Coordinates of N, CA, C and O in Angstrom, one line a residue:
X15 N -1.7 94.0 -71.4 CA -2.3 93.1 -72.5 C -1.8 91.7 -72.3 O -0.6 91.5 -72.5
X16 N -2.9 90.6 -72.0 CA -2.5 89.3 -72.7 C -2.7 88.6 -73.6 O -3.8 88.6 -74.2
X17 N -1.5 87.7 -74.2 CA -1.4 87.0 -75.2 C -0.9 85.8 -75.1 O -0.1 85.3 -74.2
X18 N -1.7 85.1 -76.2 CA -1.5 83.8 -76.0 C -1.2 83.0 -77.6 O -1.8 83.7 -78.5
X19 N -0.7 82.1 -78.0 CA 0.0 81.8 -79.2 C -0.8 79.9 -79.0 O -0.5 79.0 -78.2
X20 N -1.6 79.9 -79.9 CA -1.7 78.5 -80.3 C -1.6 78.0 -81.5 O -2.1 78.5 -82.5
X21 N -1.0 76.5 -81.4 CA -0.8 76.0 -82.6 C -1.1 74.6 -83.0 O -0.9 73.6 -82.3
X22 N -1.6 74.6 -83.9 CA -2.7 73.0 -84.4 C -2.0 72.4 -85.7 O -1.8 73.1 -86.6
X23 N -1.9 71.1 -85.6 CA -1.6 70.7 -86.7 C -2.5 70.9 -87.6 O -3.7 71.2 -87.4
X24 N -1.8 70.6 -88.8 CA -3.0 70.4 -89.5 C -2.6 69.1 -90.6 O -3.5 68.6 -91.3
X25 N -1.2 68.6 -90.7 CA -1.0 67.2 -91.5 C 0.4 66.8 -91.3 O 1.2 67.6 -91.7
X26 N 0.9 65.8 -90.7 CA 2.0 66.1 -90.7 C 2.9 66.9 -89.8 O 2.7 67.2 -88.6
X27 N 3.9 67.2 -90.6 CA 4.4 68.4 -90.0 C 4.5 69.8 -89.7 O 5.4 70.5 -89.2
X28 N 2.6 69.9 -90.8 CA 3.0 70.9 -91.4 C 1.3 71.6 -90.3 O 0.3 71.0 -90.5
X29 N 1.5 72.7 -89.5 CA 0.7 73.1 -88.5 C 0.3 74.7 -89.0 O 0.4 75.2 -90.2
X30 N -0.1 75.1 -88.0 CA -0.5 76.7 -88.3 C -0.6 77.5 -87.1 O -1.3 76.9 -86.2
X31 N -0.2 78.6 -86.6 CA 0.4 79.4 -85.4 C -0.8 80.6 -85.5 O -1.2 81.1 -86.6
X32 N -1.5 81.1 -84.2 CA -2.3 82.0 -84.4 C -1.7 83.0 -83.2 O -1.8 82.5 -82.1
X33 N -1.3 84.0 -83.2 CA -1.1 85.1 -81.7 C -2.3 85.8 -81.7 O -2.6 86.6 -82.7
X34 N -3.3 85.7 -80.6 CA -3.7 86.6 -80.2 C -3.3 87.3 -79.1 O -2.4 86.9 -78.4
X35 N -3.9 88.4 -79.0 CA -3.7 89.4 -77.8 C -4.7 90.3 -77.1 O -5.1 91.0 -78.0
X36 N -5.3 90.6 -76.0 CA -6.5 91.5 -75.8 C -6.2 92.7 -75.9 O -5.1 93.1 -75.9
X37 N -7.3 93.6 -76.1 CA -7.1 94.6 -76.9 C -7.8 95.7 -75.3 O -8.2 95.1 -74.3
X38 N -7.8 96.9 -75.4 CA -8.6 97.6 -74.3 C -9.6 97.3 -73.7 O -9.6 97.2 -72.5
X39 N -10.7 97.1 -74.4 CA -11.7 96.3 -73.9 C -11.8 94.5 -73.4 O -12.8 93.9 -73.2
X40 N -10.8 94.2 -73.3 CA -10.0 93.2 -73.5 C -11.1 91.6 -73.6 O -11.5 90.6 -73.0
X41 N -11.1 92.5 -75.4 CA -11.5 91.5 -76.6 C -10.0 90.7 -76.9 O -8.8 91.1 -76.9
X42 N -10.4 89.5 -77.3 CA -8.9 88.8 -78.0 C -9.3 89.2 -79.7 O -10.4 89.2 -80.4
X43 N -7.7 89.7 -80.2 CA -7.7 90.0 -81.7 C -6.2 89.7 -82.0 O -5.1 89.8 -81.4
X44 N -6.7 89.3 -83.2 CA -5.7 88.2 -84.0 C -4.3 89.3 -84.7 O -4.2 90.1 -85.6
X45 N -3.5 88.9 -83.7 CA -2.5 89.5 -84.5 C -1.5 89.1 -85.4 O -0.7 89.8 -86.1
X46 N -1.6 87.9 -85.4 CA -0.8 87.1 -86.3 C -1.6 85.5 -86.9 O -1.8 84.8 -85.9
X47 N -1.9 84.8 -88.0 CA -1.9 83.8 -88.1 C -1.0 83.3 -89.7 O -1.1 83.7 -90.9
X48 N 0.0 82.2 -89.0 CA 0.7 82.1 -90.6 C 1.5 80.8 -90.5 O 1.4 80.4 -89.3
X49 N 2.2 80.0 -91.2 CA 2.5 78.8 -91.3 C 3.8 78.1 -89.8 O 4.8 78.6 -89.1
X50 N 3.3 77.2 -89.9 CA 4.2 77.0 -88.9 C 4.7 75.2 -89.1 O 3.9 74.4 -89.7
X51 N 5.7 74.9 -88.8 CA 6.2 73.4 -88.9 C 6.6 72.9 -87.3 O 7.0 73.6 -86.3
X52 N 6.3 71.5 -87.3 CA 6.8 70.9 -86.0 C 7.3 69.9 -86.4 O 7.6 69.7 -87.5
X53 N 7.5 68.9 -84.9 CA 8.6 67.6 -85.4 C 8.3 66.8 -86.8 O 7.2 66.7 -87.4
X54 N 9.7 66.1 -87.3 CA 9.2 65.5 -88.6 C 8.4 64.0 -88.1 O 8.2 63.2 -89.0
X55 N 7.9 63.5 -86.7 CA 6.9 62.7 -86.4 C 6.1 62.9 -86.0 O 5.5 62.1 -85.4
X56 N 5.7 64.4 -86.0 CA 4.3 64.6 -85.4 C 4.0 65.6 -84.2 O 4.5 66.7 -84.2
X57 N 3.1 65.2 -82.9 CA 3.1 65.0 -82.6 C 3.0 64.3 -81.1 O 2.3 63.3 -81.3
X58 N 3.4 64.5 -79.8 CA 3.6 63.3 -78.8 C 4.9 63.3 -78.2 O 5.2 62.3 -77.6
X59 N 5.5 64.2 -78.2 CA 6.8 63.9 -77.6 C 6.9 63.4 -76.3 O 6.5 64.1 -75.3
X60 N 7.5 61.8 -76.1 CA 8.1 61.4 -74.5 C 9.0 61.4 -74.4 O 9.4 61.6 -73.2
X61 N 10.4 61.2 -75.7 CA 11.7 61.2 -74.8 C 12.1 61.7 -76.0 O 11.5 61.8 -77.1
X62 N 13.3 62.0 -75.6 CA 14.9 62.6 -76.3 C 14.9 62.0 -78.0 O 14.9 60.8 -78.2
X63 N 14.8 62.8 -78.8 CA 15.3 62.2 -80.3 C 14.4 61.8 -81.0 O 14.8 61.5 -82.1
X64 N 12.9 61.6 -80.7 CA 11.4 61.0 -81.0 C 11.1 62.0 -82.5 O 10.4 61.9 -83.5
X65 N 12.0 62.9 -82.0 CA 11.4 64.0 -83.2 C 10.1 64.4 -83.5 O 9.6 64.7 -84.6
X66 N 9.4 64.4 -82.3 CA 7.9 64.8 -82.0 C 7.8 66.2 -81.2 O 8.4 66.5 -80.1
X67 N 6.9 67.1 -81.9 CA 6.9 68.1 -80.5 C 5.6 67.7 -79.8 O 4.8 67.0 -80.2
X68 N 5.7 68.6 -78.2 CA 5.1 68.3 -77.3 C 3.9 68.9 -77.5 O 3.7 69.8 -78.2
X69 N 2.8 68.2 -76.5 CA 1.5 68.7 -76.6 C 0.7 69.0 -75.4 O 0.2 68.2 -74.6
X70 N 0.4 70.3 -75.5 CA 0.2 71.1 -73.9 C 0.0 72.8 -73.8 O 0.3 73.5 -74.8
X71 N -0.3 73.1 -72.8 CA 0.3 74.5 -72.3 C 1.7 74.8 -71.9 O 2.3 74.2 -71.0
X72 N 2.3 75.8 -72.5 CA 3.5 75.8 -72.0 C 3.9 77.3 -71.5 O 3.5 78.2 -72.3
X73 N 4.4 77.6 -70.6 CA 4.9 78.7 -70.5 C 6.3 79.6 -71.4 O 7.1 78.7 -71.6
X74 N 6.6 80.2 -71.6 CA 7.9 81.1 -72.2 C 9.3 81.9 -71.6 O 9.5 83.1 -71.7
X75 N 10.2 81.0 -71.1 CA 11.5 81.0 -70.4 C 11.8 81.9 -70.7 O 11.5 82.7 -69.8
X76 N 12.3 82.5 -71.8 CA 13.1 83.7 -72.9 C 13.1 83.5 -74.0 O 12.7 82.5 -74.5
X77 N 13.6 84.5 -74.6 CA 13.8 84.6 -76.0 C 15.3 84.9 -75.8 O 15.8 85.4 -74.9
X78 N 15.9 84.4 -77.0 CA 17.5 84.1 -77.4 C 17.7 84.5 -79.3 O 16.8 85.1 -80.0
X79 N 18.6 84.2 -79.6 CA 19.1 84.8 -80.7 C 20.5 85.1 -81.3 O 21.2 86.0 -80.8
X80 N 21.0 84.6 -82.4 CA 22.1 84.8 -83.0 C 21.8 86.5 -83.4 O 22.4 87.6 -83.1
X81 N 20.9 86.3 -84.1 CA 21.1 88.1 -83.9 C 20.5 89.2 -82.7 O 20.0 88.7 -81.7
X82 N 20.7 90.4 -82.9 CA 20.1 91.0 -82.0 C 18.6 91.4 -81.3 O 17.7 91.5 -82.1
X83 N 18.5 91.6 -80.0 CA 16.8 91.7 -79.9 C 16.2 92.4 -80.6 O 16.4 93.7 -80.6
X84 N 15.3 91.9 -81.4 CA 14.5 92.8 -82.2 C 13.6 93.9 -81.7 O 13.2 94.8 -82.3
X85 N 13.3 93.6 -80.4 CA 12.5 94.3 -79.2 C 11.5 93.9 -78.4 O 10.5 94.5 -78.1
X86 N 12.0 92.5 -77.9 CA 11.0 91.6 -77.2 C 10.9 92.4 -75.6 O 11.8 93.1 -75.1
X87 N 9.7 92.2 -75.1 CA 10.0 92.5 -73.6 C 10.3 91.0 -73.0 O 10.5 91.3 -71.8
X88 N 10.4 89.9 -73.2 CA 10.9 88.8 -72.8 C 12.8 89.1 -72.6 O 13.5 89.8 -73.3
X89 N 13.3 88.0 -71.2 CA 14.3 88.4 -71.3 C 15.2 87.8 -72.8 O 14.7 86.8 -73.4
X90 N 16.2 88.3 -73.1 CA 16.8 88.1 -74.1 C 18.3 87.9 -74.1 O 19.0 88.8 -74.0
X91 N 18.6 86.7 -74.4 CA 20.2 86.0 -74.2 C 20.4 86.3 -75.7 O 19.5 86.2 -76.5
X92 N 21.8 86.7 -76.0 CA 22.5 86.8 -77.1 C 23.4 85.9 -77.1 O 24.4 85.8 -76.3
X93 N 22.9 85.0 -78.3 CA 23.9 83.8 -78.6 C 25.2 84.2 -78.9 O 25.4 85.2 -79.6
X94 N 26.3 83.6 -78.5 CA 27.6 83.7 -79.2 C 28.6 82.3 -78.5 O 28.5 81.5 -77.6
X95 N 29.7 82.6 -79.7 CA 30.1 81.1 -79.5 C 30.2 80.1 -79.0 O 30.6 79.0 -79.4
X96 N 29.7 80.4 -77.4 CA 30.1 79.9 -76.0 C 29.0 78.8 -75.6 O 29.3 77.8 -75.0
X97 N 27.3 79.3 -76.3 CA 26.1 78.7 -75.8 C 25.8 77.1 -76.7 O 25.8 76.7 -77.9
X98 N 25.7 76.9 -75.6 CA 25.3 74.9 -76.3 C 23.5 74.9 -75.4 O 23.1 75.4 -74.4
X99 N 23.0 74.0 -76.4 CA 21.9 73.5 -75.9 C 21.9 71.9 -75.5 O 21.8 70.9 -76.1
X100 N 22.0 72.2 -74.2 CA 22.3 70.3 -73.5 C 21.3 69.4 -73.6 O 20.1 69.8 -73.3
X101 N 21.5 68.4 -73.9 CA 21.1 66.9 -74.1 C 21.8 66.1 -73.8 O 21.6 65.0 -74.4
X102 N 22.6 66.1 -73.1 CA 23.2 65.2 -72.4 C 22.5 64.5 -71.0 O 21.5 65.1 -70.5
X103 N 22.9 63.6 -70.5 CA 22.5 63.1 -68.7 C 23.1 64.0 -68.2 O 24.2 63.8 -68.7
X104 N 23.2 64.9 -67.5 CA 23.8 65.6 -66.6 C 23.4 66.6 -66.0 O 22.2 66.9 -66.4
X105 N 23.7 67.5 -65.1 CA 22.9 68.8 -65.0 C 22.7 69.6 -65.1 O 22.2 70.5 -64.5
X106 N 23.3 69.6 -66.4 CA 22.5 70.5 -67.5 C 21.8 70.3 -68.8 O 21.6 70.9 -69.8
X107 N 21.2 69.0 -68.1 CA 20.2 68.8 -69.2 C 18.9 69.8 -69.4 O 18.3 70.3 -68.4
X108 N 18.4 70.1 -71.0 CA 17.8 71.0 -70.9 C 17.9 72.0 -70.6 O 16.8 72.4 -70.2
X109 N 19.2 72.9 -70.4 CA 19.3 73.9 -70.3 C 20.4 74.4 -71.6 O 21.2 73.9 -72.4
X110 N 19.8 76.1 -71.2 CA 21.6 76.7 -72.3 C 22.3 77.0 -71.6 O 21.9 77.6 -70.6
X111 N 23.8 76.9 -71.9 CA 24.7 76.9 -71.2 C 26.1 77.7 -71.9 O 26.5 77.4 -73.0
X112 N 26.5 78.3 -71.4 CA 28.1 79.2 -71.7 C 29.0 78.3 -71.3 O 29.2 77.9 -70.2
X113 N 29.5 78.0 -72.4 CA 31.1 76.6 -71.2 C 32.1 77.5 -71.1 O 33.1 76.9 -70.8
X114 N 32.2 79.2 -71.1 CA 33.0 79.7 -70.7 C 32.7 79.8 -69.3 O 33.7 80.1 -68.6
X115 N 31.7 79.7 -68.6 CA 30.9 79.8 -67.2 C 30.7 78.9 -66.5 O 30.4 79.1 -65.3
X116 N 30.8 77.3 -67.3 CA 30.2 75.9 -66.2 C 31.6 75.4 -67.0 O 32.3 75.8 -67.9
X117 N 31.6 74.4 -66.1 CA 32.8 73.3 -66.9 C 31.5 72.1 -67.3 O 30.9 71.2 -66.7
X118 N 31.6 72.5 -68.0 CA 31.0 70.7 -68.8 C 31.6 71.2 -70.4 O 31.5 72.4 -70.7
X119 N 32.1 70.2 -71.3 CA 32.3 70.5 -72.1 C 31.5 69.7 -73.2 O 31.7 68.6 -73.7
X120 N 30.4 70.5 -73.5 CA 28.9 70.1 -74.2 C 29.5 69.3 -75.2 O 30.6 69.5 -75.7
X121 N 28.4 68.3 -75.5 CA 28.8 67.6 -76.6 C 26.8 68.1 -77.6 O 26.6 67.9 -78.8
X122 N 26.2 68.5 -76.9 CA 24.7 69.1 -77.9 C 25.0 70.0 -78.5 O 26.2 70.3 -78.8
X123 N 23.8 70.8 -78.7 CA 24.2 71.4 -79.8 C 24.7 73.2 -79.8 O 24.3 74.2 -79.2
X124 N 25.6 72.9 -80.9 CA 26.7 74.5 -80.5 C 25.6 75.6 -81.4 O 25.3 75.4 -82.6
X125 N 25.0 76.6 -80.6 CA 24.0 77.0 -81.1 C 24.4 78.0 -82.3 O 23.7 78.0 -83.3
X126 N 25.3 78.7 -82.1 CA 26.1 79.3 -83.4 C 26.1 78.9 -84.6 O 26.1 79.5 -85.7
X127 N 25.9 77.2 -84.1 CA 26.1 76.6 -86.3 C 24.4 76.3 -86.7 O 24.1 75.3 -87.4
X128 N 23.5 77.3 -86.0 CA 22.0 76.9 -86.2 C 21.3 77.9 -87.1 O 20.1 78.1 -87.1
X129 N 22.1 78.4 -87.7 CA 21.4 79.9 -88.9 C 20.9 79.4 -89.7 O 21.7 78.6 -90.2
X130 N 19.4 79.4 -90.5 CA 18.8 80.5 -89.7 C 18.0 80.0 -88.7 O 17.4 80.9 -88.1
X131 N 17.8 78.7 -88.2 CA 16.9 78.1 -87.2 C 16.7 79.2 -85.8 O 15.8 79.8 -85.2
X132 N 18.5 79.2 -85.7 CA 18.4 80.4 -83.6 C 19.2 81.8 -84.2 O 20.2 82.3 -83.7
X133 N 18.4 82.5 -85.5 CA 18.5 83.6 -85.5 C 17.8 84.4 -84.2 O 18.3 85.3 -83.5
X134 N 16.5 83.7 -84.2 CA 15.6 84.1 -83.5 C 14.6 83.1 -82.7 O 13.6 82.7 -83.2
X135 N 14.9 82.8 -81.4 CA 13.6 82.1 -80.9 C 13.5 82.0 -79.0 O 14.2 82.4 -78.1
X136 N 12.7 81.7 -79.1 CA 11.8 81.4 -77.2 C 12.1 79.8 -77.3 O 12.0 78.9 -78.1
X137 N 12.5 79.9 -76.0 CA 12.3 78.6 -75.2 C 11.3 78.7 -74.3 O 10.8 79.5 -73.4
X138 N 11.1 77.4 -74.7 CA 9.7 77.1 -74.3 C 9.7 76.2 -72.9 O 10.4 75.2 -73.0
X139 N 9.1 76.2 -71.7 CA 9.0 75.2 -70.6 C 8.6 74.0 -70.4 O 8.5 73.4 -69.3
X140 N 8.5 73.3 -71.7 CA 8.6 71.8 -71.9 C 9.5 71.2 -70.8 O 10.6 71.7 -70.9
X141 N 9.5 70.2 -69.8 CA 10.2 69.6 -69.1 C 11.2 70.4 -67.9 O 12.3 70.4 -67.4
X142 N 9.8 71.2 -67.6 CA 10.7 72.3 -67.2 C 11.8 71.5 -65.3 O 12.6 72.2 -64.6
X143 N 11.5 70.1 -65.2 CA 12.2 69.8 -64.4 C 13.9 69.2 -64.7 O 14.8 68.8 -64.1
X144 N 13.7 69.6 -66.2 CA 14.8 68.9 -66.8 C 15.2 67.6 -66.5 O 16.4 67.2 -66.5
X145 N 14.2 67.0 -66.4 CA 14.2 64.8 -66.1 C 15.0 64.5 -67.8 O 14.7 64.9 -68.9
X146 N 16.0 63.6 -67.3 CA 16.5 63.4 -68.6 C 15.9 61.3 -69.0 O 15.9 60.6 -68.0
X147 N 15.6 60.9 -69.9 CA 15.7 61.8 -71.2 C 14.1 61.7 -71.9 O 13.7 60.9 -72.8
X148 N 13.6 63.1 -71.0 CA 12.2 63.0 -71.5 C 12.0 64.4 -72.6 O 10.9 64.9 -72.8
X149 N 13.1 64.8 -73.0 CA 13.1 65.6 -74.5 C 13.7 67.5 -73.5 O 13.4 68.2 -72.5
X150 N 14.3 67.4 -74.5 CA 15.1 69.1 -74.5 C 15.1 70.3 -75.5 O 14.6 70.2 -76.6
X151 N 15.5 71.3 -75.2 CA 15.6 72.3 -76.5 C 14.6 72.3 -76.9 O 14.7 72.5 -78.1
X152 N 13.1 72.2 -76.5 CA 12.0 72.5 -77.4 C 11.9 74.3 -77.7 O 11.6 74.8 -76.7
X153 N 12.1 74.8 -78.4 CA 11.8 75.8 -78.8 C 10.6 76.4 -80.0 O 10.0 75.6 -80.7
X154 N 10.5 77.6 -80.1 CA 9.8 78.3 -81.3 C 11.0 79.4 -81.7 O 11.6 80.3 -81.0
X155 N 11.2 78.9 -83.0 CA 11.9 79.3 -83.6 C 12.0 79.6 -85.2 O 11.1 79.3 -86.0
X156 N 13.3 80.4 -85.7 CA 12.9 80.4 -87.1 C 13.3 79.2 -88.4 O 14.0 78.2 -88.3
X157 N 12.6 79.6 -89.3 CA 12.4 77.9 -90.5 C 13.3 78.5 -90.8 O 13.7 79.7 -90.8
X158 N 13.9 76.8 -91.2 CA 14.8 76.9 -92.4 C 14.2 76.4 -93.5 O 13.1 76.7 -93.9
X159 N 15.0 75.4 -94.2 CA 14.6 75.1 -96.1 C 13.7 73.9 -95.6 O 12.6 73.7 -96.2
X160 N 14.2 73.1 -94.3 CA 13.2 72.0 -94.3 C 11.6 71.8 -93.7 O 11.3 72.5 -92.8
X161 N 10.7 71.0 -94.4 CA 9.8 71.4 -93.8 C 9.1 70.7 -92.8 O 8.0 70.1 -93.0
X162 N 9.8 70.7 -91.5 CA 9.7 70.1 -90.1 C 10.7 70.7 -89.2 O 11.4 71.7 -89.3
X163 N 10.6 69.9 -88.3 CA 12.0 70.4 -87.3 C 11.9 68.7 -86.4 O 11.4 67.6 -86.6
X164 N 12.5 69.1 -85.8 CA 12.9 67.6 -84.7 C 12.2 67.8 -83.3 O 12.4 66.9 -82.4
X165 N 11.7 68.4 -83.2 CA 10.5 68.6 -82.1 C 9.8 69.8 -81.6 O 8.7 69.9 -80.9
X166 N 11.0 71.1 -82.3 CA 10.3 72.0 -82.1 C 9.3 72.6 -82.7 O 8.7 71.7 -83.4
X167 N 8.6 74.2 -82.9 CA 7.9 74.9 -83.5 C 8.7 75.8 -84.4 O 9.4 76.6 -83.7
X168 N 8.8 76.0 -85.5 CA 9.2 76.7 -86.3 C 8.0 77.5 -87.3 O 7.0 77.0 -87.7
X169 N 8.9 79.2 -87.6 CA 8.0 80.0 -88.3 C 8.4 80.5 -89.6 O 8.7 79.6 -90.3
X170 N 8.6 81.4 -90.1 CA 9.4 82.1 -90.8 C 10.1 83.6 -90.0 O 9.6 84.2 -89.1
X171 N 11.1 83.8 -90.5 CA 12.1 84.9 -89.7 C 10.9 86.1 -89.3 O 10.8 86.8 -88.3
X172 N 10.3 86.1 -90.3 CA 9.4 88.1 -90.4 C 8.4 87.4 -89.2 O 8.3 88.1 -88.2
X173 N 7.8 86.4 -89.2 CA 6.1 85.6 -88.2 C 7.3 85.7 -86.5 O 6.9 86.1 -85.4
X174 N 8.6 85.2 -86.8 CA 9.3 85.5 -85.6 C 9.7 86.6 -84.8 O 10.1 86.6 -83.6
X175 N 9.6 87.5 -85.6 CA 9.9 88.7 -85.0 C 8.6 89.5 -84.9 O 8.5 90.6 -84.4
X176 N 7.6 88.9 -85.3 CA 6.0 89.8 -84.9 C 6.0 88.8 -83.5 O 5.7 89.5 -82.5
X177 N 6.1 87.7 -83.2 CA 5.7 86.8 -82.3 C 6.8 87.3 -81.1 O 6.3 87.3 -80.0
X178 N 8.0 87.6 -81.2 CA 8.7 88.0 -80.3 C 8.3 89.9 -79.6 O 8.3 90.4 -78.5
X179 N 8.0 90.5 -81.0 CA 7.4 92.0 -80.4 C 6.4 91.8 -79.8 O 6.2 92.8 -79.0
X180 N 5.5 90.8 -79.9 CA 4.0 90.7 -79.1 C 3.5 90.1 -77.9 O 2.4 90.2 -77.4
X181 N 4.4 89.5 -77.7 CA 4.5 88.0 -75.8 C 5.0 89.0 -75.3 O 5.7 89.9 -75.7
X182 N 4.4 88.6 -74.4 CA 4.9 89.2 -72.7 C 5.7 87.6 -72.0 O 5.8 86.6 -72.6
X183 N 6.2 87.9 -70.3 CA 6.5 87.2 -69.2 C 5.3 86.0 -69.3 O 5.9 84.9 -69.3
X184 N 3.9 86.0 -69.3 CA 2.9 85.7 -68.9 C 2.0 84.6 -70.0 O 1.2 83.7 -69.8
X185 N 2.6 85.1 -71.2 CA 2.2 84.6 -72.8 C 2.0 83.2 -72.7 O 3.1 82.9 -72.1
X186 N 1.5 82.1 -72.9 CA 1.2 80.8 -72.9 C 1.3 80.2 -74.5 O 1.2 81.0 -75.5
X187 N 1.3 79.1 -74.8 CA 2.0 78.7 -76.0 C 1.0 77.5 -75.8 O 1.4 76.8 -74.9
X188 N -0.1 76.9 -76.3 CA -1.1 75.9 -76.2 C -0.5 75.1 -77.8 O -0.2 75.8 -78.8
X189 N -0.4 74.0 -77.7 CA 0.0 73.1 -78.8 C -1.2 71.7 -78.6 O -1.3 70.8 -77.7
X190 N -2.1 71.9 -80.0 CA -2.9 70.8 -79.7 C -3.1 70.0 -81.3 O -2.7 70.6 -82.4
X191 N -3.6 68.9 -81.1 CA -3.9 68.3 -83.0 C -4.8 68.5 -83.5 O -5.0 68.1 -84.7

């Protein structure tokens, strides 16, 4: 079965997420449509801090999480104290990283202090050459109280864990206005 996840603004920052998926006869049927937030400027993202999410086809790296896999077939990293998401110049920009495993000692973000945002989420292939500083960490992930994020996609925890049970390897993530 393929599935594919698009999402459209609709004011703001305030957008709307649809998963579909083909079914046997392989009709597309709607398995999910429900609120979704992106950067608090919109979108457009070109570089680092714009607070814009990006606008395109994107493929899906993995799924990650402070808690445990809920049952994604994507691969699945378990956050714990070690993982930082880089934004720095270096080479590990845009990537996640264990500083018990690389020596850089991250100054981005320690993903542990992000509950409930990286209870649950996919990283997304935004920049997938990691050129710095044309924007990092874009993710789909879970809301918190605010209503935006800094460039990424955000859902509610329960829309995240249907979105995580339902992508495959293959799943595409289309973001348009």
């Amino acid at each position: 079965m393929k599935s594919i996840i698009s999402v459209k603004q609709i004011e703001g920052s305030r957008a709307e997420l649809i998963l579909n998926k083909t079914n046997g006869s392989n009709k597309l049927e709607t398995i999910l449509k429900c609120d979704a937030w992106i950067g608090k400027n919109g979108l457009g993202k070109t570089r680092e801090g714009d607070n814009k999410t990006p606008v395109g086809e994107f493929g899906l790296l993995y799924a990650f999480g402070i808690k445990p896999n809920p049952g994604t077939k994507l691969e699945y990293l378990q956050i714990t104290d070690a993982h930082y998401a880089c934004n720095e110049n270096c080479e590990y920009y845009n990537k996640i990283i264990d500083i018990k495993t690389v020596n850089h000692q991250c100054k981005g973000e320690h993903m542990m202090n992000y509950v409930p945002f990286y209870n649950y989420g996919i990283f997304l292939d935004y920049n997938k050459d990691c050129i710095y500083p044309d924007g990092s960490a874009i993710f789909l992930h879970c809301k918190g109280i605010k209503g935006y994020t800094y460039g990424c996609i955000s859902v509610s925890e329960e829309d995240m864990i249907t979105i995580l049970k339902n992508v495959e390897t293959d799943t595409k993530i289309v973001v348009v206005e």
